[in-house]
Short mmCIF file of C-alpha atoms in Angstrom, two decimals:
data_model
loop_
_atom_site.label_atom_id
_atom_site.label_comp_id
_atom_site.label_asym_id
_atom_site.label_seq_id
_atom_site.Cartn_x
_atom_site.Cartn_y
_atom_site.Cartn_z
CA UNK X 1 -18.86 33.49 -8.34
CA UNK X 2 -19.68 37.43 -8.64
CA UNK X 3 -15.82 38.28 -9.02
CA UNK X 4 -16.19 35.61 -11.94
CA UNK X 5 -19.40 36.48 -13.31
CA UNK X 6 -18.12 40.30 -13.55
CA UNK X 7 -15.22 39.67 -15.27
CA UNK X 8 -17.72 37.74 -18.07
CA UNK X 9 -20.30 40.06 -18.70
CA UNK X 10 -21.46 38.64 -22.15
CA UNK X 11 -20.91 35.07 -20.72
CA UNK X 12 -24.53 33.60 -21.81
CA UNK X 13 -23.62 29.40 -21.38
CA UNK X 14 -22.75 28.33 -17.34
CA UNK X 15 -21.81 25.01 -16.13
CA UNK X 16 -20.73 24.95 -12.41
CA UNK X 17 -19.63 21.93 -10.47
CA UNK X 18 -18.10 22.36 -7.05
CA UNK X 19 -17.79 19.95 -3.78
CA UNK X 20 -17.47 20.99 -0.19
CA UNK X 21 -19.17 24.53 -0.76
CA UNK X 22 -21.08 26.13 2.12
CA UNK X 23 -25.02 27.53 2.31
CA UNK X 24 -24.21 30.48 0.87
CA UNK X 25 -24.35 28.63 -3.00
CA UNK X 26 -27.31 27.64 -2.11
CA UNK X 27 -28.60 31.04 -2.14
CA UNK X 28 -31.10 31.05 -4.60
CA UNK X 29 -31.86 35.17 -4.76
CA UNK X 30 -28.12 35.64 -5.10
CA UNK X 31 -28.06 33.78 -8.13
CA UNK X 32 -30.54 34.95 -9.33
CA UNK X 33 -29.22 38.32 -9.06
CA UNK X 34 -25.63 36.92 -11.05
CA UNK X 35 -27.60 34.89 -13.56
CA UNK X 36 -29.97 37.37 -15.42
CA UNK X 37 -28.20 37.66 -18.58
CA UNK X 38 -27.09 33.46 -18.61
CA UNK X 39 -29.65 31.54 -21.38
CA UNK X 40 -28.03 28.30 -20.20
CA UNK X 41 -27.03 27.64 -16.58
CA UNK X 42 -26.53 24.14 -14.84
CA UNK X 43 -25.45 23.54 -11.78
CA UNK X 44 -23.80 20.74 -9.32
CA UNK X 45 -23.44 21.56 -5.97
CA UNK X 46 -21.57 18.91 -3.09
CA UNK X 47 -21.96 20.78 0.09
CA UNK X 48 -19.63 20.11 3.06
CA UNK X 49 -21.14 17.87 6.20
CA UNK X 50 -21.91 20.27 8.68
CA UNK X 51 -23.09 23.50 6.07
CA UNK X 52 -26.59 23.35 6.98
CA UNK X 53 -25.62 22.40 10.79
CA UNK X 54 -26.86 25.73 11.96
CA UNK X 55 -29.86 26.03 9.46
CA UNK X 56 -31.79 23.30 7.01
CA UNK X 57 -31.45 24.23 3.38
CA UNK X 58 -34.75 25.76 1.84
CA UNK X 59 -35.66 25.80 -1.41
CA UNK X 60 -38.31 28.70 -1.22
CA UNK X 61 -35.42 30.77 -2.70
CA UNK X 62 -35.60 28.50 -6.13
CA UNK X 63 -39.35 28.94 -5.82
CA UNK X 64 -39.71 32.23 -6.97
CA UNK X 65 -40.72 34.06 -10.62
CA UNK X 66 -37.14 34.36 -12.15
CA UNK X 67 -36.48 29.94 -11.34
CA UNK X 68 -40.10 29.26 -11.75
CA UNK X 69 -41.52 31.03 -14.42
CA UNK X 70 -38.35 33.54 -16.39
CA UNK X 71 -35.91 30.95 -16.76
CA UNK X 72 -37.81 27.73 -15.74
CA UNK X 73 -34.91 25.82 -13.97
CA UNK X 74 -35.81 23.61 -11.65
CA UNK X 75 -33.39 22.23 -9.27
CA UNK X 76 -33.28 19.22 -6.99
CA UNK X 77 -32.11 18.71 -3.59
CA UNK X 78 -31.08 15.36 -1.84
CA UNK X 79 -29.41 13.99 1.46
CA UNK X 80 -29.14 11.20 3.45
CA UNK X 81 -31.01 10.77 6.63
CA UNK X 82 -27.48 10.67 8.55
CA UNK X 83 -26.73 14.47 9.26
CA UNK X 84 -22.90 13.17 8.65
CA UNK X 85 -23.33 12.71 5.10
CA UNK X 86 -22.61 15.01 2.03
CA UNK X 87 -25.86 16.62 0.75
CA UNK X 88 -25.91 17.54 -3.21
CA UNK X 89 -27.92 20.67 -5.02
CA UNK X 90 -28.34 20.14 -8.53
CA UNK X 91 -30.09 21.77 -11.44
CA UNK X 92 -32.76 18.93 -13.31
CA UNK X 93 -31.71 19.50 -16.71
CA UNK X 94 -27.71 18.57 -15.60
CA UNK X 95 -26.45 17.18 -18.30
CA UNK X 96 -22.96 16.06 -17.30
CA UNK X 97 -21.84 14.34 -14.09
CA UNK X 98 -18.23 13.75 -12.96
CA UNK X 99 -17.93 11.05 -10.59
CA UNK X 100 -21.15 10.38 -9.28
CA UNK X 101 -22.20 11.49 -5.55
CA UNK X 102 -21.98 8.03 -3.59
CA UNK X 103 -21.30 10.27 -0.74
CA UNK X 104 -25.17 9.61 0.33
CA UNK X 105 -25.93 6.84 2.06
CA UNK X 106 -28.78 5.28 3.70
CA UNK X 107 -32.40 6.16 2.43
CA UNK X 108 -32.42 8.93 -0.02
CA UNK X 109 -34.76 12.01 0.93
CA UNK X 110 -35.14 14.12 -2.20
CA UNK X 111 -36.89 17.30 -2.68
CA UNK X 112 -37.46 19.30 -5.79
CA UNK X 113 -38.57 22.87 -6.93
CA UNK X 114 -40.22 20.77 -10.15
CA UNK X 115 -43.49 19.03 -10.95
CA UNK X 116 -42.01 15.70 -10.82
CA UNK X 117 -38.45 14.43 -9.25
CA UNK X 118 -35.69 14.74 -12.11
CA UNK X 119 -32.46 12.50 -10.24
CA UNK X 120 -30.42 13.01 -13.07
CA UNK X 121 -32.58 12.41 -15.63
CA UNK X 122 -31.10 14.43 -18.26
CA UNK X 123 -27.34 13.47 -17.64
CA UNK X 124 -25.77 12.58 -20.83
CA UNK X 125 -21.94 12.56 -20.07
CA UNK X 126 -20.37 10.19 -17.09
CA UNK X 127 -17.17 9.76 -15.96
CA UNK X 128 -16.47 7.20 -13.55
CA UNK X 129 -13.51 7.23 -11.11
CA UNK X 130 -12.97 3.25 -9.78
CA UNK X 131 -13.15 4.97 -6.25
CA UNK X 132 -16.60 5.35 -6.36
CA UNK X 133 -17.21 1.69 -7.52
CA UNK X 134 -16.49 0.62 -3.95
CA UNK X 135 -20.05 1.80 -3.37
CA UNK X 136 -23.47 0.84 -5.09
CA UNK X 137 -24.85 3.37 -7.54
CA UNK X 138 -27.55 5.76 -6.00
CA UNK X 139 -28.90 6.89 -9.45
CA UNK X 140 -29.46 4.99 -12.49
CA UNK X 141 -28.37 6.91 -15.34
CA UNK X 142 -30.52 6.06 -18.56
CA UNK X 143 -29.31 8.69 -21.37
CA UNK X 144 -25.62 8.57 -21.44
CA UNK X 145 -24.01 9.25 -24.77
CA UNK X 146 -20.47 9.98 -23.49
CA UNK X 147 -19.18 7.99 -20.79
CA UNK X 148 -15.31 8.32 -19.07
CA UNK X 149 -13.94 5.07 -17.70
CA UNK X 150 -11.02 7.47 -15.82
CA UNK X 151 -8.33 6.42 -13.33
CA UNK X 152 -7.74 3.18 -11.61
CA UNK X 153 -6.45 3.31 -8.09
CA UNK X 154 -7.59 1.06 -5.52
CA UNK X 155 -9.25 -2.00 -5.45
CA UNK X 156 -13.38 -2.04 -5.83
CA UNK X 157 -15.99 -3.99 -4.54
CA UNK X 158 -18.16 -3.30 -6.80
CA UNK X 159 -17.80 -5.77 -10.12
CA UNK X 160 -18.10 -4.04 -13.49
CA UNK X 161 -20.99 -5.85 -14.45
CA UNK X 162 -22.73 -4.33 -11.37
CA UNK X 163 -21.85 -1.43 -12.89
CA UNK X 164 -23.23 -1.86 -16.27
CA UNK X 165 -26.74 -2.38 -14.74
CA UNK X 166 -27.06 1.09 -13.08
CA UNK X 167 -26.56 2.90 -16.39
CA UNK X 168 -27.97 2.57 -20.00
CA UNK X 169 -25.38 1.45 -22.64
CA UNK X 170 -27.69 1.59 -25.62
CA UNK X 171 -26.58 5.40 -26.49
CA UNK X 172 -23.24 5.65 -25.69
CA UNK X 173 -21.74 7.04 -28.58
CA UNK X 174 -18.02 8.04 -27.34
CA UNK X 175 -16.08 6.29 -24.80
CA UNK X 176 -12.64 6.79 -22.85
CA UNK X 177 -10.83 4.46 -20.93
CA UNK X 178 -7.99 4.82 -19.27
CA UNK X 179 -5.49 1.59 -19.59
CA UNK X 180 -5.70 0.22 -16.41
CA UNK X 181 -9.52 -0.22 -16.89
CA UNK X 182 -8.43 -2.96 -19.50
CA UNK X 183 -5.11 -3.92 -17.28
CA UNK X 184 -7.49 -5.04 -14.48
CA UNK X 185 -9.84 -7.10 -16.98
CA UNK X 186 -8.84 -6.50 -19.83
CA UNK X 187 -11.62 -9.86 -21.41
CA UNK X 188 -14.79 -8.15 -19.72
CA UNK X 189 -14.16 -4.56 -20.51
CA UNK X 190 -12.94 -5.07 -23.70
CA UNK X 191 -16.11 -6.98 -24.34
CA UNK X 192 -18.41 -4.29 -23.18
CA UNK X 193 -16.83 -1.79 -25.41
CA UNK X 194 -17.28 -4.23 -28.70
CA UNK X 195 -21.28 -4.71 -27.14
CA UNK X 196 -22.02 -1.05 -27.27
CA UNK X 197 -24.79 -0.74 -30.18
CA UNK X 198 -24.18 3.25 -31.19
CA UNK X 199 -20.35 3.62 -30.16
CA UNK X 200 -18.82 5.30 -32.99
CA UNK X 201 -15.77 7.23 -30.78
CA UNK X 202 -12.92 5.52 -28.61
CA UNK X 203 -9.70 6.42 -27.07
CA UNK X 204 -7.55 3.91 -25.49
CA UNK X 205 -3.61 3.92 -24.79
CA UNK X 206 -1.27 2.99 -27.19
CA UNK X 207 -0.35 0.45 -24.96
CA UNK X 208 -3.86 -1.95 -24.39
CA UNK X 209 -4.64 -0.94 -27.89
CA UNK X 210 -3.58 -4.91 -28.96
CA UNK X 211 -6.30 -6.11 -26.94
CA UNK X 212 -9.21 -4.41 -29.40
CA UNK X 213 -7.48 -6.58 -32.08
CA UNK X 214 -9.43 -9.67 -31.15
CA UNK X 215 -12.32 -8.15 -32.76
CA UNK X 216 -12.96 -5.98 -35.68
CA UNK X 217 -14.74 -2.63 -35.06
CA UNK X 218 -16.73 -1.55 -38.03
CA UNK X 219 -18.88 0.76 -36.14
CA UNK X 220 -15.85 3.26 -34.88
CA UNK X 221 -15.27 6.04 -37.26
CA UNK X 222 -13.44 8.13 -34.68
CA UNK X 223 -10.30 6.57 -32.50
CA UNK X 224 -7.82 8.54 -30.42
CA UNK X 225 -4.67 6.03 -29.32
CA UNK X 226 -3.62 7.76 -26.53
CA UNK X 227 -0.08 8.30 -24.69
CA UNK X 228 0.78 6.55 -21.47
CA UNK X 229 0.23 8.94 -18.89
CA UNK X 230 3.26 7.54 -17.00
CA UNK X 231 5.43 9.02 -19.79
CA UNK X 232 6.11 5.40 -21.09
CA UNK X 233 7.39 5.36 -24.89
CA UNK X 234 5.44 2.63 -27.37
CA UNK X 235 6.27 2.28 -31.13
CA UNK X 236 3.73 0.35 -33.18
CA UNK X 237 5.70 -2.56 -35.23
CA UNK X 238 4.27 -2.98 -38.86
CA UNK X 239 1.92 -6.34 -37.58
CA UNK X 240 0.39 -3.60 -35.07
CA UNK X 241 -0.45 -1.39 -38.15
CA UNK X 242 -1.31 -4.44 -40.12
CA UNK X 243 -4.01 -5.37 -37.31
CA UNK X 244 -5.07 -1.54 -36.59
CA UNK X 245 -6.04 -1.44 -39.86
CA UNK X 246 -7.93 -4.59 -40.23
CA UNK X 247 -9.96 -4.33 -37.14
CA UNK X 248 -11.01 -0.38 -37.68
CA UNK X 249 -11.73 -0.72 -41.37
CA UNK X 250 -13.89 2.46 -41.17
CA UNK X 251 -11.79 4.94 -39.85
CA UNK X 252 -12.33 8.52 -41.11
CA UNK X 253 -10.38 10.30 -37.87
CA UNK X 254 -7.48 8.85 -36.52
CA UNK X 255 -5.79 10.92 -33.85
CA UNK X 256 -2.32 9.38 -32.75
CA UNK X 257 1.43 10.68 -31.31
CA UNK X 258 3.80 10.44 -33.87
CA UNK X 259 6.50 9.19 -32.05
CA UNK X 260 4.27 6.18 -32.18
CA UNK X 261 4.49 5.81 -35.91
CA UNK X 262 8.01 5.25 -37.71
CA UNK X 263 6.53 4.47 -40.82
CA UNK X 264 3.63 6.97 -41.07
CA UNK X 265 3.50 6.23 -45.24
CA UNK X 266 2.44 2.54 -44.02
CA UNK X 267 -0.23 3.81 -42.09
CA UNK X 268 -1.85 6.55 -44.24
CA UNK X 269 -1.40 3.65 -47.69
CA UNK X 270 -3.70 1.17 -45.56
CA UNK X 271 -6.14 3.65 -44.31
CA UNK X 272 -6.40 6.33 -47.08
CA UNK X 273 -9.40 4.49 -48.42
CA UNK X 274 -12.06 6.06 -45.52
CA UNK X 275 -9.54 8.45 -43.41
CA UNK X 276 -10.03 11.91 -44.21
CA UNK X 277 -8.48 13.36 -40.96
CA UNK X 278 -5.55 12.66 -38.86
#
């Protein structure tokens, strides 16, 4: 992080999210020493098991005048009580978590350099990796605006709609969901996308994109149809265009492949009316 920082010296905005580190990130007079000239700095830290074998982590080192007072960031600590467990070190105002830490286990003990506990109270972007749905949620998450359905690889325990409950869908204005989200179930997730009050931004592979044509999405003004990721090669017929159409009717971005499109002139002629970028 100092090689990094002093190759940056009018870097001002920080975001840094790292898993396994050791004690020494959680150094809080180092960084202070690396983070006078940074205005925005938030931070995720997943230490390895045994980093605070030798010595508990302290948060005396957050404490001071620069955390406190200067800057006024106030970070969080939590573990488990098993010592086997992955501990986490995270600044309050952390606004964006990717895959959330269902490493902890067991009762939650949670210490903070703030006034009142902040769990992720601020976090506004989520991305979920079906992994961690084999576990229940430790956190509820209650201001999400951007939220990442991402890759599908092994079977959960956890049902979606168990899911749904540990976060707040009312402000989730962008969502992205990878296509074997909707190959799993395609009915229920499909479903929860159409339910979400302030969506106004999707993406979604060319290939599940038939399955949004059950309904019609006024409220999306933004839609990305992505590629397969597998390389796979899709061409929309002129019915797929015909139904694209009629079920975004507000479309004013469209981003799409163009090997996707033979007849692009068909596309832009039924959408002209609100698209003004493509």
């Amino acid at each position: 992080m100092t090689n990094l920082l002093l190759s940056f010296p009018q870097l001002i905005y920080l975001i840094v999210i790292a898993e396994n580190v050791n004690s020494d990130m959680a150094d809080g007079f180092a960084w202070a020493r690396l983070l006078r000239h940074i205005k925005h700095f938030e931070f995720k830290l997943e230490f390895s098991y045994n980093a605070f074998e030798q010595e508990p982590l302290n948060l005396d080192s957050f404490r001071t005048k620069f955390w406190l007072e200067e800057k006024k960031w106030f970070v969080t600590y939590d573990r488990s009580t098993s010592s086997d467990d992955l501990s986490i070190l995270y600044s309050n105002y952390f606004s964006m978590i990717v895959y959330p830490p269902h490493e902890i286990f067991g009762t939650l003990i949670s210490e903070t350099t703030a006034a009142e506990p902040g769990t992720f109270s601020h976090v506004n972007h989520l991305t979920i990796y079906n992994h961690y749905l084999k576990y229940r949620f430790v956190y509820q998450y209650k201001h999400i605006k951007e939220l990442h359905l991402s890759k599908v690889t092994t079977a959960y325990s956890m049902s979606f709609k168990d899911f749904v409950t540990c976060i707040d869908t009312s402000q989730i204005m962008k969502c992205i969901i990878f296509s074997e989200w909707i190959g799993n179930s395609s009915s229920e997730h499909i479903e929860f996308l159409h339910n979400l009050p302030r969506l106004r931004w999707l993406e979604v592979s060319v290939f599940h994109l038939n399955h949004l044509f059950r309904y019609q999405w006024s409220h999306i003004i933004h839609l990305k149809i992505d590629n397969d990721r597998e390389g796979k090669s899709y061409i929309l017929s002129s019915n797929d265009i015909d139904s694209l159409c009629h079920s975004f009717p507000h479309i004013e971005r469209l981003d799409i492949y163009s090997s996707h499109v033979t007849d692009l002139s068909q596309l832009l002629n039924r959408m002209k009316i609100t698209l003004t970028d493509i």
